[in-house]
Amino acid sequence: MSSNAPVEPRRTALDSLHRSLGATMTDFAGWDMPLRYGSERDEHLAVRTRAGLFDLSHMGEITVTGPQAAALLDFALVGNIGGVKTGRARYTMICREDGGILDDLIVYRLADTEYMVVANASNAQVVLDALVERAGGFDAEVRDDRDAYALLAVQGPESPGILKSLTDADLDGLKYYAGLPGTVAGVPALIARTGYTGEDGFELFVAPADAEKLWQALTEAGGTSRPEAGGAPVGLAPCGLSCRDTLRLEAGMPLYGHELSTSLTPFDAGLGRVVKFEKEGDFVGREALTEAAARAESSPPRVLVGLVAEGRRVPRAGYPVVAGGEVVGEVTSGAPSPTLGKPIAMAYVDAAHSAPGTAGVAVDIRGSHEPYEVVALPFYKRQK
């Protein structure tokens, strides 16, 4: 018998803690997640100026192990995963046979024959199913490890100092897109220098049972005074998914379902660089992507650009971009930018209207053509 009863959203190991902090919760990709704890603008600015603490335990971890783990991933994904050194990570994509993007991923090489693939929450099952299907004939095992990890992220300029006070791991030697096993506040963790905010920061993969202890330790460390913070409390803030979205938007980072989808190839999305045709052997989508690359060369697809409002009205995904009375593109993401103090958007627009400073571009917001300035992405780049 089939049941029409609503499916209860999954809860992370930190669920009761979020509620005790007064978080506004929301259903996101089947998970009950904190949207904000107070002001999303304050949370956003905390990450830009100090540090923010996120629960990202909804992300999908998939472990691939075995003598042919690298070969399997080189076949299943568009990147050159076999070329990733142990302890490093790579941004890549998994595509359909027709070149459409199934998801964008980060792959960590944990050991010689062990990799961790991190998928977006909304696509984790799709990615898992595709990897299992593509593993046929390879001496490798694909394991669903979504329940084996909680994921916390500390992001912002103060994040290295906060983490240093809790670990003896070599954070100074940890490069961007690298990870190392260590102990943080007595908790075993994979410490990765990755993030989705445009700031320096770390993502900490830990056992769910250790998540609350680690959150509390990070919160305490982020509230203490240290010489490198000028003697003042650092001001770490708990942060929800709402400010994570405005942070990634300012940083020009794509979000699956907005800037990326199965109807786009990596070349359509301006991310053809992740496709490594030079790697040995076949990979899923190679033929279609070869054609997409040639097509992009001869007839440029729409270009992903930044748009900054001249007024105060906020564009949303799906709104038409217009010029001279004609539709020339579509907004993929839009929001008020706390850093710029103006509404901003990412949009795919015709190549003829994609150059920064192009005049006469507007967004159709409920019938009103609001003027926007075309700018290069990202909107925000941190000072090194």
mmCIF file of C-alpha atoms in Angstrom:
data_model
loop_
_atom_site.group_PDB
_atom_site.id
_atom_site.type_symbol
_atom_site.label_atom_id
_atom_site.label_comp_id
_atom_site.label_asym_id
_atom_site.label_seq_id
_atom_site.Cartn_x
_atom_site.Cartn_y
_atom_site.Cartn_z
ATOM 1 C CA MET A 1 0.000 0.000 0.000
ATOM 2 C CA SER A 2 1.248 3.465 -0.798
ATOM 3 C CA SER A 3 1.077 6.225 1.732
ATOM 4 C CA ASN A 4 0.470 9.896 0.990
ATOM 5 C CA ALA A 5 1.770 10.922 4.401
ATOM 6 C CA PRO A 6 4.382 13.689 4.153
ATOM 7 C CA VAL A 7 7.966 12.511 4.470
ATOM 8 C CA GLU A 8 9.598 13.846 7.617
ATOM 9 C CA PRO A 9 12.694 15.910 6.800
ATOM 10 C CA ARG A 10 16.016 14.514 7.982
ATOM 11 C CA ARG A 11 17.669 16.220 10.931
ATOM 12 C CA THR A 12 21.362 16.782 11.465
ATOM 13 C CA ALA A 13 23.210 15.863 14.645
ATOM 14 C CA LEU A 14 23.035 19.549 15.614
ATOM 15 C CA ASP A 15 19.258 19.898 15.254
ATOM 16 C CA SER A 16 18.438 20.420 18.951
ATOM 17 C CA LEU A 17 21.332 22.868 19.290
ATOM 18 C CA HIS A 18 20.014 24.989 16.386
ATOM 19 C CA ARG A 19 16.589 25.101 18.017
ATOM 20 C CA SER A 20 18.073 26.078 21.372
ATOM 21 C CA LEU A 21 19.752 29.001 19.592
ATOM 22 C CA GLY A 22 16.386 30.126 18.228
ATOM 23 C CA ALA A 23 17.136 29.284 14.617
ATOM 24 C CA THR A 24 14.463 29.671 11.971
ATOM 25 C CA MET A 25 14.406 26.225 10.380
ATOM 26 C CA THR A 26 13.530 25.363 6.787
ATOM 27 C CA ASP A 27 13.182 22.242 4.654
ATOM 28 C CA PHE A 28 16.152 22.149 2.285
ATOM 29 C CA ALA A 29 16.656 19.141 -0.008
ATOM 30 C CA GLY A 30 14.779 16.939 2.452
ATOM 31 C CA TRP A 31 16.701 18.196 5.493
ATOM 32 C CA ASP A 32 15.519 20.459 8.311
ATOM 33 C CA MET A 33 18.203 23.149 8.249
ATOM 34 C CA PRO A 34 18.796 26.509 9.961
ATOM 35 C CA LEU A 35 17.882 29.379 7.637
ATOM 36 C CA ARG A 36 19.008 32.098 10.048
ATOM 37 C CA TYR A 37 19.497 32.598 13.774
ATOM 38 C CA GLY A 38 18.729 36.312 13.849
ATOM 39 C CA SER A 39 19.599 38.841 11.173
ATOM 40 C CA GLU A 40 20.906 37.250 7.973
ATOM 41 C CA ARG A 41 22.622 40.559 7.164
ATOM 42 C CA ASP A 42 24.508 40.427 10.481
ATOM 43 C CA GLU A 43 25.459 36.797 9.847
ATOM 44 C CA HIS A 44 26.694 37.682 6.352
ATOM 45 C CA LEU A 45 28.809 40.588 7.619
ATOM 46 C CA ALA A 46 30.208 38.444 10.452
ATOM 47 C CA VAL A 47 31.673 36.065 7.833
ATOM 48 C CA ARG A 48 33.063 38.952 5.778
ATOM 49 C CA THR A 49 34.668 40.729 8.756
ATOM 50 C CA ARG A 50 35.150 38.118 11.506
ATOM 51 C CA ALA A 51 33.950 34.518 11.286
ATOM 52 C CA GLY A 52 30.820 32.434 10.892
ATOM 53 C CA LEU A 53 30.005 28.864 11.903
ATOM 54 C CA PHE A 54 27.798 26.722 9.635
ATOM 55 C CA ASP A 55 26.204 23.281 9.889
ATOM 56 C CA LEU A 56 26.539 21.716 6.435
ATOM 57 C CA SER A 57 25.739 18.151 7.454
ATOM 58 C CA HIS A 58 23.160 17.905 4.663
ATOM 59 C CA MET A 59 25.928 17.595 2.046
ATOM 60 C CA GLY A 60 26.391 14.128 0.538
ATOM 61 C CA GLU A 61 29.624 12.237 1.226
ATOM 62 C CA ILE A 62 30.377 9.247 -0.984
ATOM 63 C CA THR A 63 33.554 7.200 -0.483
ATOM 64 C CA VAL A 64 35.233 5.472 -3.426
ATOM 65 C CA THR A 65 37.937 2.935 -2.590
ATOM 66 C CA GLY A 66 39.905 0.171 -4.257
ATOM 67 C CA PRO A 67 42.786 -0.416 -6.679
ATOM 68 C CA GLN A 68 40.837 1.189 -9.547
ATOM 69 C CA ALA A 69 39.181 4.007 -7.566
ATOM 70 C CA ALA A 70 41.055 6.657 -9.561
ATOM 71 C CA ALA A 71 40.240 4.980 -12.870
ATOM 72 C CA LEU A 72 36.564 4.795 -11.966
ATOM 73 C CA LEU A 73 36.420 8.481 -11.032
ATOM 74 C CA ASP A 74 38.302 9.475 -14.189
ATOM 75 C CA PHE A 75 35.657 7.600 -16.183
ATOM 76 C CA ALA A 76 32.654 8.796 -14.159
ATOM 77 C CA LEU A 77 33.604 12.480 -13.793
ATOM 78 C CA VAL A 78 34.877 15.102 -16.252
ATOM 79 C CA GLY A 79 38.011 15.998 -14.263
ATOM 80 C CA ASN A 80 41.448 14.392 -14.054
ATOM 81 C CA ILE A 81 40.973 12.847 -10.628
ATOM 82 C CA GLY A 82 43.875 10.403 -10.953
ATOM 83 C CA GLY A 83 46.161 13.434 -11.075
ATOM 84 C CA VAL A 84 45.044 14.710 -7.664
ATOM 85 C CA LYS A 85 47.736 14.182 -5.032
ATOM 86 C CA THR A 86 46.937 12.589 -1.686
ATOM 87 C CA GLY A 87 45.788 15.307 0.707
ATOM 88 C CA ARG A 88 44.492 17.578 -2.066
ATOM 89 C CA ALA A 89 40.994 18.273 -3.384
ATOM 90 C CA ARG A 90 39.561 19.181 -6.773
ATOM 91 C CA TYR A 91 36.409 20.941 -7.951
ATOM 92 C CA THR A 92 34.800 18.943 -10.755
ATOM 93 C CA MET A 93 31.490 17.858 -12.262
ATOM 94 C CA ILE A 94 29.573 14.717 -13.078
ATOM 95 C CA CYS A 95 27.736 14.890 -16.397
ATOM 96 C CA ARG A 96 25.199 12.847 -18.296
ATOM 97 C CA GLU A 97 26.076 11.108 -21.557
ATOM 98 C CA ASP A 98 24.619 14.149 -23.380
ATOM 99 C CA GLY A 99 26.945 16.502 -21.457
ATOM 100 C CA GLY A 100 24.275 17.940 -19.146
ATOM 101 C CA ILE A 101 25.537 18.666 -15.629
ATOM 102 C CA LEU A 102 24.213 16.247 -13.000
ATOM 103 C CA ASP A 103 26.077 18.000 -10.184
ATOM 104 C CA ASP A 104 29.199 19.916 -9.295
ATOM 105 C CA LEU A 105 31.418 18.192 -6.753
ATOM 106 C CA ILE A 106 34.504 18.432 -4.610
ATOM 107 C CA VAL A 107 36.642 15.276 -4.609
ATOM 108 C CA TYR A 108 39.203 14.742 -1.849
ATOM 109 C CA ARG A 109 41.994 12.195 -2.259
ATOM 110 C CA LEU A 110 42.303 10.817 1.279
ATOM 111 C CA ALA A 111 44.817 8.053 0.501
ATOM 112 C CA ASP A 112 46.377 6.329 -2.500
ATOM 113 C CA THR A 113 43.232 4.305 -3.226
ATOM 114 C CA GLU A 114 40.617 6.236 -1.233
ATOM 115 C CA TYR A 115 38.594 9.259 -2.320
ATOM 116 C CA MET A 116 35.705 11.190 -0.821
ATOM 117 C CA VAL A 117 33.221 12.724 -3.255
ATOM 118 C CA VAL A 118 31.106 15.530 -1.770
ATOM 119 C CA ALA A 119 27.854 16.165 -3.622
ATOM 120 C CA ASN A 120 25.169 18.804 -3.150
ATOM 121 C CA ALA A 121 22.401 17.688 -0.798
ATOM 122 C CA SER A 122 19.725 17.890 -3.492
ATOM 123 C CA ASN A 123 21.741 15.666 -5.848
ATOM 124 C CA ALA A 124 23.455 13.260 -3.440
ATOM 125 C CA GLN A 125 21.269 10.273 -4.338
ATOM 126 C CA VAL A 126 21.548 11.008 -8.077
ATOM 127 C CA VAL A 127 25.350 11.180 -7.817
ATOM 128 C CA LEU A 128 25.507 8.022 -5.708
ATOM 129 C CA ASP A 129 23.323 6.116 -8.178
ATOM 130 C CA ALA A 130 25.389 7.332 -11.144
ATOM 131 C CA LEU A 131 28.688 6.350 -9.504
ATOM 132 C CA VAL A 132 27.365 2.894 -8.567
ATOM 133 C CA GLU A 133 26.137 2.380 -12.133
ATOM 134 C CA ARG A 134 29.406 3.600 -13.660
ATOM 135 C CA ALA A 135 31.485 1.409 -11.313
ATOM 136 C CA GLY A 136 30.628 -1.733 -13.291
ATOM 137 C CA GLY A 137 33.833 -3.405 -14.495
ATOM 138 C CA PHE A 138 36.109 -1.433 -12.145
ATOM 139 C CA ASP A 139 37.862 -2.957 -9.137
ATOM 140 C CA ALA A 140 36.473 -0.262 -6.852
ATOM 141 C CA GLU A 141 33.752 0.137 -4.231
ATOM 142 C CA VAL A 142 31.301 3.046 -4.013
ATOM 143 C CA ARG A 143 29.995 3.562 -0.473
ATOM 144 C CA ASP A 144 27.224 5.856 0.729
ATOM 145 C CA ASP A 145 28.773 7.623 3.738
ATOM 146 C CA ARG A 146 26.150 10.333 4.221
ATOM 147 C CA ASP A 147 25.310 9.031 7.702
ATOM 148 C CA ALA A 148 28.984 8.690 8.672
ATOM 149 C CA TYR A 149 29.728 12.425 8.701
ATOM 150 C CA ALA A 150 28.594 15.688 10.156
ATOM 151 C CA LEU A 151 30.082 18.721 8.435
ATOM 152 C CA LEU A 152 30.852 22.016 10.135
ATOM 153 C CA ALA A 153 32.344 25.032 8.377
ATOM 154 C CA VAL A 154 34.232 27.952 9.929
ATOM 155 C CA GLN A 155 34.489 30.771 7.409
ATOM 156 C CA GLY A 156 35.919 34.274 7.564
ATOM 157 C CA PRO A 157 39.186 36.144 8.186
ATOM 158 C CA GLU A 158 39.336 35.086 11.857
ATOM 159 C CA SER A 159 38.766 31.375 11.096
ATOM 160 C CA PRO A 160 42.470 30.365 11.030
ATOM 161 C CA GLY A 161 43.049 31.876 14.476
ATOM 162 C CA ILE A 162 39.930 30.246 15.923
ATOM 163 C CA LEU A 163 40.903 26.830 14.589
ATOM 164 C CA LYS A 164 44.561 27.167 15.598
ATOM 165 C CA SER A 165 43.485 27.556 19.218
ATOM 166 C CA LEU A 166 41.825 24.116 19.055
ATOM 167 C CA THR A 167 44.253 22.007 17.000
ATOM 168 C CA ASP A 168 47.946 21.320 16.562
ATOM 169 C CA ALA A 169 47.401 20.437 12.880
ATOM 170 C CA ASP A 170 49.606 22.424 10.485
ATOM 171 C CA LEU A 171 47.028 24.954 9.307
ATOM 172 C CA ASP A 172 49.689 27.315 7.939
ATOM 173 C CA GLY A 173 50.872 24.546 5.615
ATOM 174 C CA LEU A 174 47.332 23.620 4.578
ATOM 175 C CA LYS A 175 46.759 25.047 1.106
ATOM 176 C CA TYR A 176 43.423 26.045 -0.445
ATOM 177 C CA TYR A 177 41.664 22.900 -1.726
ATOM 178 C CA ALA A 178 43.657 20.595 0.516
ATOM 179 C CA GLY A 179 42.681 18.454 3.483
ATOM 180 C CA LEU A 180 44.466 16.658 6.285
ATOM 181 C CA PRO A 181 43.390 14.384 9.115
ATOM 182 C CA GLY A 182 43.771 15.952 12.551
ATOM 183 C CA THR A 183 42.170 16.522 15.907
ATOM 184 C CA VAL A 184 40.108 19.617 16.683
ATOM 185 C CA ALA A 185 39.088 20.148 20.316
ATOM 186 C CA GLY A 186 39.862 16.470 20.919
ATOM 187 C CA VAL A 187 37.597 15.400 18.043
ATOM 188 C CA PRO A 188 39.057 13.422 15.090
ATOM 189 C CA ALA A 189 38.363 15.361 11.906
ATOM 190 C CA LEU A 190 39.219 15.756 8.261
ATOM 191 C CA ILE A 191 40.259 19.407 8.132
ATOM 192 C CA ALA A 192 39.742 20.863 4.651
ATOM 193 C CA ARG A 193 40.617 24.384 3.513
ATOM 194 C CA THR A 194 37.533 24.767 1.364
ATOM 195 C CA GLY A 195 34.340 26.774 1.516
ATOM 196 C CA TYR A 196 31.528 28.469 -0.336
ATOM 197 C CA THR A 197 31.678 32.036 0.940
ATOM 198 C CA GLY A 198 34.560 33.748 -0.849
ATOM 199 C CA GLU A 199 36.491 33.939 2.435
ATOM 200 C CA ASP A 200 39.337 31.903 3.869
ATOM 201 C CA GLY A 201 37.954 29.093 5.952
ATOM 202 C CA PHE A 202 37.763 25.438 6.803
ATOM 203 C CA GLU A 203 35.307 22.591 6.517
ATOM 204 C CA LEU A 204 35.486 19.944 9.249
ATOM 205 C CA PHE A 205 34.212 16.428 8.542
ATOM 206 C CA VAL A 206 33.553 14.618 11.832
ATOM 207 C CA ALA A 207 31.491 11.762 13.254
ATOM 208 C CA PRO A 208 27.909 12.912 13.964
ATOM 209 C CA ALA A 209 28.329 11.996 17.635
ATOM 210 C CA ASP A 210 31.164 14.536 17.910
ATOM 211 C CA ALA A 211 29.408 17.401 16.124
ATOM 212 C CA GLU A 212 27.873 19.127 19.155
ATOM 213 C CA LYS A 213 31.106 19.004 21.177
ATOM 214 C CA LEU A 214 32.990 20.548 18.245
ATOM 215 C CA TRP A 215 30.346 23.246 17.652
ATOM 216 C CA GLN A 216 30.493 24.276 21.315
ATOM 217 C CA ALA A 217 34.312 24.326 21.333
ATOM 218 C CA LEU A 218 34.407 26.474 18.182
ATOM 219 C CA THR A 219 31.785 28.813 19.632
ATOM 220 C CA GLU A 220 33.795 29.255 22.831
ATOM 221 C CA ALA A 221 37.057 29.740 20.925
ATOM 222 C CA GLY A 222 35.361 32.280 18.669
ATOM 223 C CA GLY A 223 34.182 34.282 21.636
ATOM 224 C CA THR A 224 37.480 34.570 23.487
ATOM 225 C CA SER A 225 40.081 37.306 23.320
ATOM 226 C CA ARG A 226 43.411 36.606 21.645
ATOM 227 C CA PRO A 227 46.401 38.831 20.858
ATOM 228 C CA GLU A 228 45.998 38.335 17.093
ATOM 229 C CA ALA A 229 42.438 39.619 17.420
ATOM 230 C CA GLY A 230 43.703 42.801 19.049
ATOM 231 C CA GLY A 231 42.633 41.598 22.473
ATOM 232 C CA ALA A 232 38.933 41.840 21.552
ATOM 233 C CA PRO A 233 36.542 38.895 21.332
ATOM 234 C CA VAL A 234 36.641 37.529 17.792
ATOM 235 C CA GLY A 235 32.872 37.503 17.397
ATOM 236 C CA LEU A 236 32.169 34.152 15.700
ATOM 237 C CA ALA A 237 28.492 33.999 14.718
ATOM 238 C CA PRO A 238 26.306 30.962 14.034
ATOM 239 C CA CYS A 239 25.180 31.272 10.415
ATOM 240 C CA GLY A 240 22.318 29.797 8.423
ATOM 241 C CA LEU A 241 21.733 28.879 4.799
ATOM 242 C CA SER A 242 20.303 32.296 3.926
ATOM 243 C CA CYS A 243 23.570 34.178 4.411
ATOM 244 C CA ARG A 244 25.492 31.305 2.842
ATOM 245 C CA ASP A 245 23.542 32.018 -0.333
ATOM 246 C CA THR A 246 24.271 35.769 -0.354
ATOM 247 C CA LEU A 247 27.942 35.088 0.442
ATOM 248 C CA ARG A 248 28.354 32.643 -2.459
ATOM 249 C CA LEU A 249 26.432 34.995 -4.759
ATOM 250 C CA GLU A 250 28.801 37.895 -3.987
ATOM 251 C CA ALA A 251 31.719 35.511 -4.597
ATOM 252 C CA GLY A 252 30.270 34.532 -8.005
ATOM 253 C CA MET A 253 30.036 30.857 -7.071
ATOM 254 C CA PRO A 254 27.463 28.777 -8.981
ATOM 255 C CA LEU A 255 24.591 26.993 -7.248
ATOM 256 C CA TYR A 256 23.141 23.822 -8.708
ATOM 257 C CA GLY A 257 19.566 24.379 -9.866
ATOM 258 C CA HIS A 258 20.340 28.030 -10.582
ATOM 259 C CA GLU A 259 23.589 28.517 -12.553
ATOM 260 C CA LEU A 260 24.016 24.769 -13.221
ATOM 261 C CA SER A 261 21.525 22.181 -14.465
ATOM 262 C CA THR A 262 21.121 19.143 -16.705
ATOM 263 C CA SER A 263 20.093 21.495 -19.543
ATOM 264 C CA LEU A 264 23.563 23.089 -19.486
ATOM 265 C CA THR A 265 26.981 21.622 -20.238
ATOM 266 C CA PRO A 266 30.043 22.922 -18.384
ATOM 267 C CA PHE A 267 30.850 24.948 -21.527
ATOM 268 C CA ASP A 268 27.416 26.586 -21.472
ATOM 269 C CA ALA A 269 28.061 27.516 -17.845
ATOM 270 C CA GLY A 270 31.448 29.067 -18.632
ATOM 271 C CA LEU A 271 33.157 26.290 -16.684
ATOM 272 C CA GLY A 272 34.627 24.301 -19.566
ATOM 273 C CA ARG A 273 37.987 24.428 -17.782
ATOM 274 C CA VAL A 274 36.852 21.615 -15.463
ATOM 275 C CA VAL A 275 36.554 19.213 -18.419
ATOM 276 C CA LYS A 276 39.907 17.489 -18.951
ATOM 277 C CA PHE A 277 39.939 16.024 -22.468
ATOM 278 C CA GLU A 278 43.665 15.312 -22.149
ATOM 279 C CA LYS A 279 43.201 12.573 -19.532
ATOM 280 C CA GLU A 280 43.624 8.997 -20.660
ATOM 281 C CA GLY A 281 40.683 6.835 -21.619
ATOM 282 C CA ASP A 282 37.023 7.523 -22.182
ATOM 283 C CA PHE A 283 34.726 9.286 -19.744
ATOM 284 C CA VAL A 284 30.970 9.683 -19.588
ATOM 285 C CA GLY A 285 29.934 12.552 -21.834
ATOM 286 C CA ARG A 286 33.256 12.925 -23.662
ATOM 287 C CA GLU A 287 31.763 12.905 -27.153
ATOM 288 C CA ALA A 288 28.934 15.329 -26.334
ATOM 289 C CA LEU A 289 31.298 17.630 -24.458
ATOM 290 C CA THR A 290 33.771 17.655 -27.357
ATOM 291 C CA GLU A 291 30.928 18.910 -29.542
ATOM 292 C CA ALA A 292 29.866 21.419 -26.864
ATOM 293 C CA ALA A 293 33.417 22.775 -26.686
ATOM 294 C CA ALA A 294 33.539 23.252 -30.456
ATOM 295 C CA ARG A 295 30.101 24.864 -30.427
ATOM 296 C CA ALA A 296 31.146 27.295 -27.695
ATOM 297 C CA GLU A 297 34.222 28.201 -29.733
ATOM 298 C CA SER A 298 32.361 28.955 -32.956
ATOM 299 C CA SER A 299 29.098 30.303 -31.542
ATOM 300 C CA PRO A 300 29.529 31.577 -27.959
ATOM 301 C CA PRO A 301 26.649 30.555 -25.720
ATOM 302 C CA ARG A 302 25.051 32.956 -23.298
ATOM 303 C CA VAL A 303 27.585 34.246 -20.787
ATOM 304 C CA LEU A 304 27.202 34.232 -17.011
ATOM 305 C CA VAL A 305 27.601 37.833 -15.855
ATOM 306 C CA GLY A 306 27.081 39.938 -12.774
ATOM 307 C CA LEU A 307 24.354 42.575 -12.606
ATOM 308 C CA VAL A 308 24.308 45.428 -10.084
ATOM 309 C CA ALA A 309 21.107 47.392 -9.554
ATOM 310 C CA GLU A 310 20.903 51.121 -10.030
ATOM 311 C CA GLY A 311 17.713 51.113 -7.940
ATOM 312 C CA ARG A 312 16.485 49.142 -4.927
ATOM 313 C CA ARG A 313 14.322 46.414 -6.476
ATOM 314 C CA VAL A 314 15.676 42.893 -6.070
ATOM 315 C CA PRO A 315 15.765 40.520 -9.068
ATOM 316 C CA ARG A 316 14.939 36.857 -8.588
ATOM 317 C CA ALA A 317 15.760 33.667 -10.479
ATOM 318 C CA GLY A 318 13.830 33.402 -13.722
ATOM 319 C CA TYR A 319 13.348 37.135 -14.285
ATOM 320 C CA PRO A 320 14.076 38.174 -17.904
ATOM 321 C CA VAL A 321 17.068 40.358 -18.740
ATOM 322 C CA VAL A 322 16.147 42.856 -21.451
ATOM 323 C CA ALA A 323 17.868 45.330 -23.773
ATOM 324 C CA GLY A 324 16.230 47.475 -26.442
ATOM 325 C CA GLY A 325 12.871 45.895 -25.680
ATOM 326 C CA GLU A 326 14.184 42.388 -26.425
ATOM 327 C CA VAL A 327 14.817 39.545 -23.957
ATOM 328 C CA VAL A 328 18.585 38.933 -23.981
ATOM 329 C CA GLY A 329 18.981 36.707 -20.942
ATOM 330 C CA GLU A 330 17.658 35.364 -17.660
ATOM 331 C CA VAL A 331 18.499 35.926 -14.013
ATOM 332 C CA THR A 332 19.733 32.754 -12.269
ATOM 333 C CA SER A 333 20.256 34.142 -8.736
ATOM 334 C CA GLY A 334 19.486 37.499 -7.164
ATOM 335 C CA ALA A 335 19.526 39.053 -3.695
ATOM 336 C CA PRO A 336 20.359 42.221 -1.790
ATOM 337 C CA SER A 337 24.146 42.376 -1.303
ATOM 338 C CA PRO A 338 25.053 43.317 2.283
ATOM 339 C CA THR A 339 28.656 44.026 1.199
ATOM 340 C CA LEU A 340 27.801 46.251 -1.786
ATOM 341 C CA GLY A 341 24.655 47.723 -0.265
ATOM 342 C CA LYS A 342 22.731 47.150 -3.514
ATOM 343 C CA PRO A 343 20.707 44.354 -5.121
ATOM 344 C CA ILE A 344 22.854 42.060 -7.282
ATOM 345 C CA ALA A 345 22.227 39.133 -9.610
ATOM 346 C CA MET A 346 23.919 36.548 -11.738
ATOM 347 C CA ALA A 347 22.394 36.033 -15.156
ATOM 348 C CA TYR A 348 23.041 34.261 -18.436
ATOM 349 C CA VAL A 349 22.936 36.904 -21.191
ATOM 350 C CA ASP A 350 23.615 36.920 -24.929
ATOM 351 C CA ALA A 351 27.304 37.407 -25.688
ATOM 352 C CA ALA A 352 26.574 40.788 -27.343
ATOM 353 C CA HIS A 353 25.406 42.172 -23.986
ATOM 354 C CA SER A 354 27.928 40.434 -21.727
ATOM 355 C CA ALA A 355 30.826 42.930 -21.650
ATOM 356 C CA PRO A 356 31.193 44.823 -18.358
ATOM 357 C CA GLY A 357 29.696 48.294 -18.723
ATOM 358 C CA THR A 358 27.328 47.335 -21.571
ATOM 359 C CA ALA A 359 24.693 50.085 -21.733
ATOM 360 C CA GLY A 360 20.938 49.679 -21.803
ATOM 361 C CA VAL A 361 20.603 46.417 -19.882
ATOM 362 C CA ALA A 362 17.654 46.013 -17.527
ATOM 363 C CA VAL A 363 15.830 43.326 -15.565
ATOM 364 C CA ASP A 364 12.102 42.910 -16.077
ATOM 365 C CA ILE A 365 10.789 42.925 -12.513
ATOM 366 C CA ARG A 366 7.043 42.334 -12.743
ATOM 367 C CA GLY A 367 6.671 44.412 -15.866
ATOM 368 C CA SER A 368 8.986 47.237 -14.855
ATOM 369 C CA HIS A 369 12.344 47.371 -16.657
ATOM 370 C CA GLU A 370 14.799 48.205 -13.863
ATOM 371 C CA PRO A 371 18.250 49.400 -15.042
ATOM 372 C CA TYR A 372 21.242 47.230 -14.133
ATOM 373 C CA GLU A 373 24.965 47.564 -14.691
ATOM 374 C CA VAL A 374 26.746 44.571 -16.257
ATOM 375 C CA VAL A 375 29.882 43.727 -14.246
ATOM 376 C CA ALA A 376 32.513 40.984 -14.271
ATOM 377 C CA LEU A 377 32.194 38.220 -11.693
ATOM 378 C CA PRO A 378 32.834 37.952 -8.824
ATOM 379 C CA PHE A 379 31.178 40.944 -7.185
ATOM 380 C CA TYR A 380 33.455 40.510 -4.178
ATOM 381 C CA LYS A 381 37.030 39.257 -3.841
ATOM 382 C CA ARG A 382 38.704 39.046 -0.459
ATOM 383 C CA GLN A 383 41.999 40.762 0.229
ATOM 384 C CA LYS A 384 44.768 38.132 0.419
#
